[in-house]
Every structure is written in C-alpha cells, then in structure tokens.
JSON list of C-alpha atoms in Angstrom, two decimals:
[
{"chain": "A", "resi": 1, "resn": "UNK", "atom": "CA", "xyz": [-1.95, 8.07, 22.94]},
{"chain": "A", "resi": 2, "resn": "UNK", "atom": "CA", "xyz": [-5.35, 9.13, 22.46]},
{"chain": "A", "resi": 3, "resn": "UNK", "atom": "CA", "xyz": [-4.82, 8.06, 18.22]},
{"chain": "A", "resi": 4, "resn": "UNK", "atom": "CA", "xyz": [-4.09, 4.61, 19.95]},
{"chain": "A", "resi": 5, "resn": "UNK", "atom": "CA", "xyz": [-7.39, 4.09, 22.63]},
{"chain": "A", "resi": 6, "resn": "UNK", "atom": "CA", "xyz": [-9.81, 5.22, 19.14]},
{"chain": "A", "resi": 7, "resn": "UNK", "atom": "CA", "xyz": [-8.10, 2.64, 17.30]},
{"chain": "A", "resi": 8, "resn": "UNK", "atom": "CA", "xyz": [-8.43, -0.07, 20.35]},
{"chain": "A", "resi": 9, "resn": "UNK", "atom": "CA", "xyz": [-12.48, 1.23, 20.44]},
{"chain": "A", "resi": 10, "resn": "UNK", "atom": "CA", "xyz": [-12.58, 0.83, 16.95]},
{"chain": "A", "resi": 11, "resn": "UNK", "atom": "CA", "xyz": [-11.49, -2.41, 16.20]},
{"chain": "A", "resi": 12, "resn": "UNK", "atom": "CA", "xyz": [-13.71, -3.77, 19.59]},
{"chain": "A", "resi": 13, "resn": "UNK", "atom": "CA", "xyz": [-16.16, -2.37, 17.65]},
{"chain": "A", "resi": 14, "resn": "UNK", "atom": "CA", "xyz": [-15.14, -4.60, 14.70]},
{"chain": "A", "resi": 15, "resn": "UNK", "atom": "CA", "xyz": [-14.87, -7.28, 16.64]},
{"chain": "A", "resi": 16, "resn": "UNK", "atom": "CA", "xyz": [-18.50, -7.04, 18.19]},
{"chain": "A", "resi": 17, "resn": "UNK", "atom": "CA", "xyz": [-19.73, -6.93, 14.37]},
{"chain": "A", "resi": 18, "resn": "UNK", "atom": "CA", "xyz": [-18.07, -9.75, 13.60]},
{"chain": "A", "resi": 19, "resn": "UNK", "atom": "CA", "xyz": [-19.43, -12.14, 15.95]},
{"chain": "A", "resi": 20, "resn": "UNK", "atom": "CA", "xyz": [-22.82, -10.73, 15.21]},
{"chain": "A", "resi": 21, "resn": "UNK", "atom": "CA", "xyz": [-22.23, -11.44, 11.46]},
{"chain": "A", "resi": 22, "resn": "UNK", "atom": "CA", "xyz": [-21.18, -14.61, 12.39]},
{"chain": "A", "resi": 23, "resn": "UNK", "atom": "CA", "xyz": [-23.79, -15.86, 14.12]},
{"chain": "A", "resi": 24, "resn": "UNK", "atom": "CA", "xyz": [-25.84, -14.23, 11.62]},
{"chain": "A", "resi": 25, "resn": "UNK", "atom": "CA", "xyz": [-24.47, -16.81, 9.56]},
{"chain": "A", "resi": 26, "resn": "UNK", "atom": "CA", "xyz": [-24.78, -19.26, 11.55]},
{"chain": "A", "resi": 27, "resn": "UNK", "atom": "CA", "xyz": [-28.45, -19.24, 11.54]},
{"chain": "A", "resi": 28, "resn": "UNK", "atom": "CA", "xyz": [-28.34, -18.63, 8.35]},
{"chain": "A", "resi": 29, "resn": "UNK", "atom": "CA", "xyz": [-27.01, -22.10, 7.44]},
{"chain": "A", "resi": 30, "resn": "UNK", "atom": "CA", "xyz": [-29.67, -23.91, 9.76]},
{"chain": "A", "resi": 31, "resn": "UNK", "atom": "CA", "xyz": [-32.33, -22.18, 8.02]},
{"chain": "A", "resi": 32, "resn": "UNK", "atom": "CA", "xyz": [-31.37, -22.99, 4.12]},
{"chain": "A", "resi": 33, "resn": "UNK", "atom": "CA", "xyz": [-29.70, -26.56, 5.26]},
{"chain": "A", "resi": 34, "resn": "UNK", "atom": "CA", "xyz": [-33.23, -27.97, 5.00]},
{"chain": "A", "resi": 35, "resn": "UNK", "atom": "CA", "xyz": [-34.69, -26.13, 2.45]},
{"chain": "A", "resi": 36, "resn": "UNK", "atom": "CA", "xyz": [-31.29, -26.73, 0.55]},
{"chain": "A", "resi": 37, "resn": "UNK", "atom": "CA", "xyz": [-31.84, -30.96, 0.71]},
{"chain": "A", "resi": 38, "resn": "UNK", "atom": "CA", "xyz": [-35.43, -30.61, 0.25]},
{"chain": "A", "resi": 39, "resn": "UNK", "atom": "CA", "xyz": [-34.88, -29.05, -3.44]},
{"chain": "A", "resi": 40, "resn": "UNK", "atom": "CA", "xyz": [-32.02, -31.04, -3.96]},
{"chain": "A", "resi": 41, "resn": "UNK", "atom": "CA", "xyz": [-33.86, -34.54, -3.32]},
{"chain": "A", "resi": 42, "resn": "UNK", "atom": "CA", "xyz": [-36.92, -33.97, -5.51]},
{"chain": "A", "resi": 43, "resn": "UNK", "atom": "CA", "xyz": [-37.78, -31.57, -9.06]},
{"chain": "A", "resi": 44, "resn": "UNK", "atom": "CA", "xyz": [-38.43, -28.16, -8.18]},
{"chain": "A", "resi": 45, "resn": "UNK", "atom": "CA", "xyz": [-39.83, -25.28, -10.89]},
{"chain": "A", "resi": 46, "resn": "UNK", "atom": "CA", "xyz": [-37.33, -23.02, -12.41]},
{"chain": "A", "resi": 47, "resn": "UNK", "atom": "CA", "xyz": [-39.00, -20.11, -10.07]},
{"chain": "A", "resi": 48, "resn": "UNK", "atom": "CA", "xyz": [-38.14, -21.60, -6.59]},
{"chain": "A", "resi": 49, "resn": "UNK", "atom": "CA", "xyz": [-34.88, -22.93, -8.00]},
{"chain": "A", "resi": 50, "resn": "UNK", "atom": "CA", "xyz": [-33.93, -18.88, -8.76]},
{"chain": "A", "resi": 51, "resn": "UNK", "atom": "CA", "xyz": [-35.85, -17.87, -5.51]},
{"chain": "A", "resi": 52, "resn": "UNK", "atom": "CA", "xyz": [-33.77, -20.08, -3.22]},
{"chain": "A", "resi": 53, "resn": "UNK", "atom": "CA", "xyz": [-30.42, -19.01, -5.31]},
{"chain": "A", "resi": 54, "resn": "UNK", "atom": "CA", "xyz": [-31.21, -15.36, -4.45]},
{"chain": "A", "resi": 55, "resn": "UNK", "atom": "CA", "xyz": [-31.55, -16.39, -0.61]},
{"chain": "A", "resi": 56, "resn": "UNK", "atom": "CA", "xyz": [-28.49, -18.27, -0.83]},
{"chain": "A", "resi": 57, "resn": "UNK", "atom": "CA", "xyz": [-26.42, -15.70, -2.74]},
{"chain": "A", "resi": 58, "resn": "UNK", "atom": "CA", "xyz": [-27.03, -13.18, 0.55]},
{"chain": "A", "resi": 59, "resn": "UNK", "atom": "CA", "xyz": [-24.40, -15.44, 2.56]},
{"chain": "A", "resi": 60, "resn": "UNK", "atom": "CA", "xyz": [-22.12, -17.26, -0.21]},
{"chain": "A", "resi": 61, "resn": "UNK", "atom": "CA", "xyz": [-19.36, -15.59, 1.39]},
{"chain": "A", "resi": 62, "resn": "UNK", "atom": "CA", "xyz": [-19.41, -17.83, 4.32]},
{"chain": "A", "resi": 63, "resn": "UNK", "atom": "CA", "xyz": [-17.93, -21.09, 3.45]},
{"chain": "A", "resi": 64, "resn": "UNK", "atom": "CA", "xyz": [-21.08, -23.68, 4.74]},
{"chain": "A", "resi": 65, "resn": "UNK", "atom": "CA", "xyz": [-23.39, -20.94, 3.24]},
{"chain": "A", "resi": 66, "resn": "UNK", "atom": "CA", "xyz": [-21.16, -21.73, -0.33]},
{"chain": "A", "resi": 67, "resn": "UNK", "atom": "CA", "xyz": [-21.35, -25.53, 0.40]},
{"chain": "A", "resi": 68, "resn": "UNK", "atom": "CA", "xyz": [-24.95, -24.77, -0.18]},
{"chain": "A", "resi": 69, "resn": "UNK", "atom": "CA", "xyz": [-25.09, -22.93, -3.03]},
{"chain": "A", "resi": 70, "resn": "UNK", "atom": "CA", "xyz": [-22.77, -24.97, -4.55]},
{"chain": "A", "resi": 71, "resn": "UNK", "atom": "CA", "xyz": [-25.16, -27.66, -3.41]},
{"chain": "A", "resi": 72, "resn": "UNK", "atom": "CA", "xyz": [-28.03, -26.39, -5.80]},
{"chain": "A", "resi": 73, "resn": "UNK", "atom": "CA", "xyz": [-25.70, -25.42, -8.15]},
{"chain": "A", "resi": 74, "resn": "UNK", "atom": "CA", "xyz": [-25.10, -29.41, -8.76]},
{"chain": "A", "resi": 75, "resn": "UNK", "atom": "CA", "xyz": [-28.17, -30.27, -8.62]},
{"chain": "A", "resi": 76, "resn": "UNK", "atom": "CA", "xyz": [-29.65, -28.26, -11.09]},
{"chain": "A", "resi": 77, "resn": "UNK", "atom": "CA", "xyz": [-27.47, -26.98, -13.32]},
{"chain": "A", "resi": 78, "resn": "UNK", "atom": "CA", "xyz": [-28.46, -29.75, -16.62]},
{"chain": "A", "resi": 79, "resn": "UNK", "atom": "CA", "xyz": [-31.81, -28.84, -16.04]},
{"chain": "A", "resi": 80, "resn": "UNK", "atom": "CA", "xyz": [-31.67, -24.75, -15.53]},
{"chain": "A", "resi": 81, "resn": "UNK", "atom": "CA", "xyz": [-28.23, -24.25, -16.77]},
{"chain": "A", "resi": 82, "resn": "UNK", "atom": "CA", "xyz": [-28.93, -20.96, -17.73]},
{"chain": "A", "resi": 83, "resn": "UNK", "atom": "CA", "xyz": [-30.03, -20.11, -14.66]},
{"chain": "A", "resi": 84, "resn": "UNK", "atom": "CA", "xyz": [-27.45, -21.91, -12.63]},
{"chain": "A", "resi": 85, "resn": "UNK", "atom": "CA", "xyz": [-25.09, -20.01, -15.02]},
{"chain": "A", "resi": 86, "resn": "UNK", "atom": "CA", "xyz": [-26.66, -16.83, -13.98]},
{"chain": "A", "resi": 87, "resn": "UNK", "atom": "CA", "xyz": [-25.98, -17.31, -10.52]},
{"chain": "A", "resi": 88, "resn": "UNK", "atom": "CA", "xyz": [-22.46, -18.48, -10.84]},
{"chain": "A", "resi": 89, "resn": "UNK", "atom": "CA", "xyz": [-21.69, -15.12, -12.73]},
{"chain": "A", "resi": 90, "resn": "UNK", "atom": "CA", "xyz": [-23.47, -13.37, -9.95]},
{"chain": "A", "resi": 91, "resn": "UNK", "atom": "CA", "xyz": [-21.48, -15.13, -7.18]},
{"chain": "A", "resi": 92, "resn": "UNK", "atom": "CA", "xyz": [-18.42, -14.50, -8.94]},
{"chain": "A", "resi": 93, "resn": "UNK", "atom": "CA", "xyz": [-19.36, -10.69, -9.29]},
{"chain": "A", "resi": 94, "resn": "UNK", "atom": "CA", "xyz": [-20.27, -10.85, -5.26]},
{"chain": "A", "resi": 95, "resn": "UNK", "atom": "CA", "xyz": [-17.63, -12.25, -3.74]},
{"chain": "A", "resi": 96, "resn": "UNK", "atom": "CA", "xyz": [-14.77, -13.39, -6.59]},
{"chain": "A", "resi": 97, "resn": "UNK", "atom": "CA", "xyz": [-14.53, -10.34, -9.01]},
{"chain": "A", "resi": 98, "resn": "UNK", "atom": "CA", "xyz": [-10.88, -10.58, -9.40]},
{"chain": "A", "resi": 99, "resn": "UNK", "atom": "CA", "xyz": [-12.01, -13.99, -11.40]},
{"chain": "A", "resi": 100, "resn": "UNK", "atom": "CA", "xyz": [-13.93, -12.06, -13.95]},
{"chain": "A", "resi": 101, "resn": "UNK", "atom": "CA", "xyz": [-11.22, -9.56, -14.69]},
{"chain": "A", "resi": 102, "resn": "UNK", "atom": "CA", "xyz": [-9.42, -10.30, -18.14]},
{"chain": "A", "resi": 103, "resn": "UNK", "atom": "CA", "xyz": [-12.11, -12.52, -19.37]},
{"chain": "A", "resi": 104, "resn": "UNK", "atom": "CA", "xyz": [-14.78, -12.06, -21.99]},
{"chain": "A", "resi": 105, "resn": "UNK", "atom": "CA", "xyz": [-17.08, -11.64, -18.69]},
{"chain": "A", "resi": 106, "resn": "UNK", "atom": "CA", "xyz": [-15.45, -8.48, -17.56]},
{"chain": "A", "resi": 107, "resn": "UNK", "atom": "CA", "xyz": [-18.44, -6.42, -18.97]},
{"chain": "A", "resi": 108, "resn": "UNK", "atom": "CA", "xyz": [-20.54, -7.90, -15.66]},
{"chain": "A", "resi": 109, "resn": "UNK", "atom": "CA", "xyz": [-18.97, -6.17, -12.92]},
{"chain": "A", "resi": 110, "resn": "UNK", "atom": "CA", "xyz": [-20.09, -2.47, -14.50]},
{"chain": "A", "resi": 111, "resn": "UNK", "atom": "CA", "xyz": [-23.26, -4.32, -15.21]},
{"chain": "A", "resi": 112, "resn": "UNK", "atom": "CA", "xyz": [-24.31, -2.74, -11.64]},
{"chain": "A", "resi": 113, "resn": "UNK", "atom": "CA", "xyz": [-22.84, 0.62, -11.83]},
{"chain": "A", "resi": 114, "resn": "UNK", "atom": "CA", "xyz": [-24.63, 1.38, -15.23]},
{"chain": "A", "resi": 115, "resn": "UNK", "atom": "CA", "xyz": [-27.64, 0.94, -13.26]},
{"chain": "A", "resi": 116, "resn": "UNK", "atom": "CA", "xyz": [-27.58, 2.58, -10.11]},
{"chain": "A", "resi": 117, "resn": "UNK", "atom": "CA", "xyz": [-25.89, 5.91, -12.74]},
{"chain": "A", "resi": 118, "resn": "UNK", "atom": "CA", "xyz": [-29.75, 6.02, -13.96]}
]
C-alpha cells in the first residue's frame, strides 16, 4: 500500500514537470517564431545562422520547436550546407539516435562520450 501512494506522489510529480516543460516550450516557440521568419525572409551571416541553430536545437524535441528548425534548415541549407548538415547530424544525435545506428554516421553518437572521458 505504501509502494502504491510513492508511486501516485511520484508520477504527480511527473506530471507537475511536465506541464512546466511544456509551457516552457511554449514560450519557447513565441520567442524563436519571430526571430525564426526574420532570418528566413532576408540573408543572414553564417555566425547567426549557427547561433540561432544552437537556440533552436535546445527544444527540437517539441514538434512546433522542430517546425522551426526545420524552418532554417530550408532556408539555408544551399547556402551553409555544411553547416545545416552539422545541425541535422546534431538533431539526429539529440533526439533520433536510433537513425544513426548502422550507418556510416554511427561514429557521432560516441563523438560526446570521448569527450566528457577527458
């Protein structure tokens, strides 16, 4: 009985994080959606291109937060596609590794564990 009332505080516990996460989201979205069409409706460097991508790749895991990246992704990617490539491997590594797995990218998702072993 008392296995089962831990449980019940645990996932209201859960549940209070994930409406805070969501609304973290949430305003999330309102803050890039403008910043998102602004570089997406005129020529912006390489630097804010990568700078907004980093922002960006915080909340791709929520789907309006991907419609954005994606966004920028578009946009960009015949005039940085090396960077836009960049941060399609990283979103991949983030939030789709099972993607990676069997391809000649595999290498990238130890890419991060080689590092923080130093």
């Amino acid at each position: 009985m008392e296995e089962s009332k831990d449980y019940e505080e645990f996932l209201d516990g859960f549940k209070v994080f994930a409406k805070q996460m969501e609304a973290l989201n949430e305003q999330a979205y309102y803050l890039y959606k403008p910043q998102v069409d602004d570089i997406c409706q005129r020529e912006a460097s390489q630097k804010e291109v990568g700078w907004l991508m980093d922002w960006l790749l915080q909340y791709a895991g929520d789907d309006r937060m991907l419609g954005l990246y994606k966004q920028v992704c578009r946009a960009y990617w015949q005039k940085y596609p090396e960077t836009i490539a960049f941060y399609i491997m990283e979103y991949r590594k983030w939030y789709d590794p099972e993607s990676l797995k069997g391809t000649k990218w595999e290498y990238l998702l130890n890419e991060d564990k080689d590092f923080e072993e130093d």
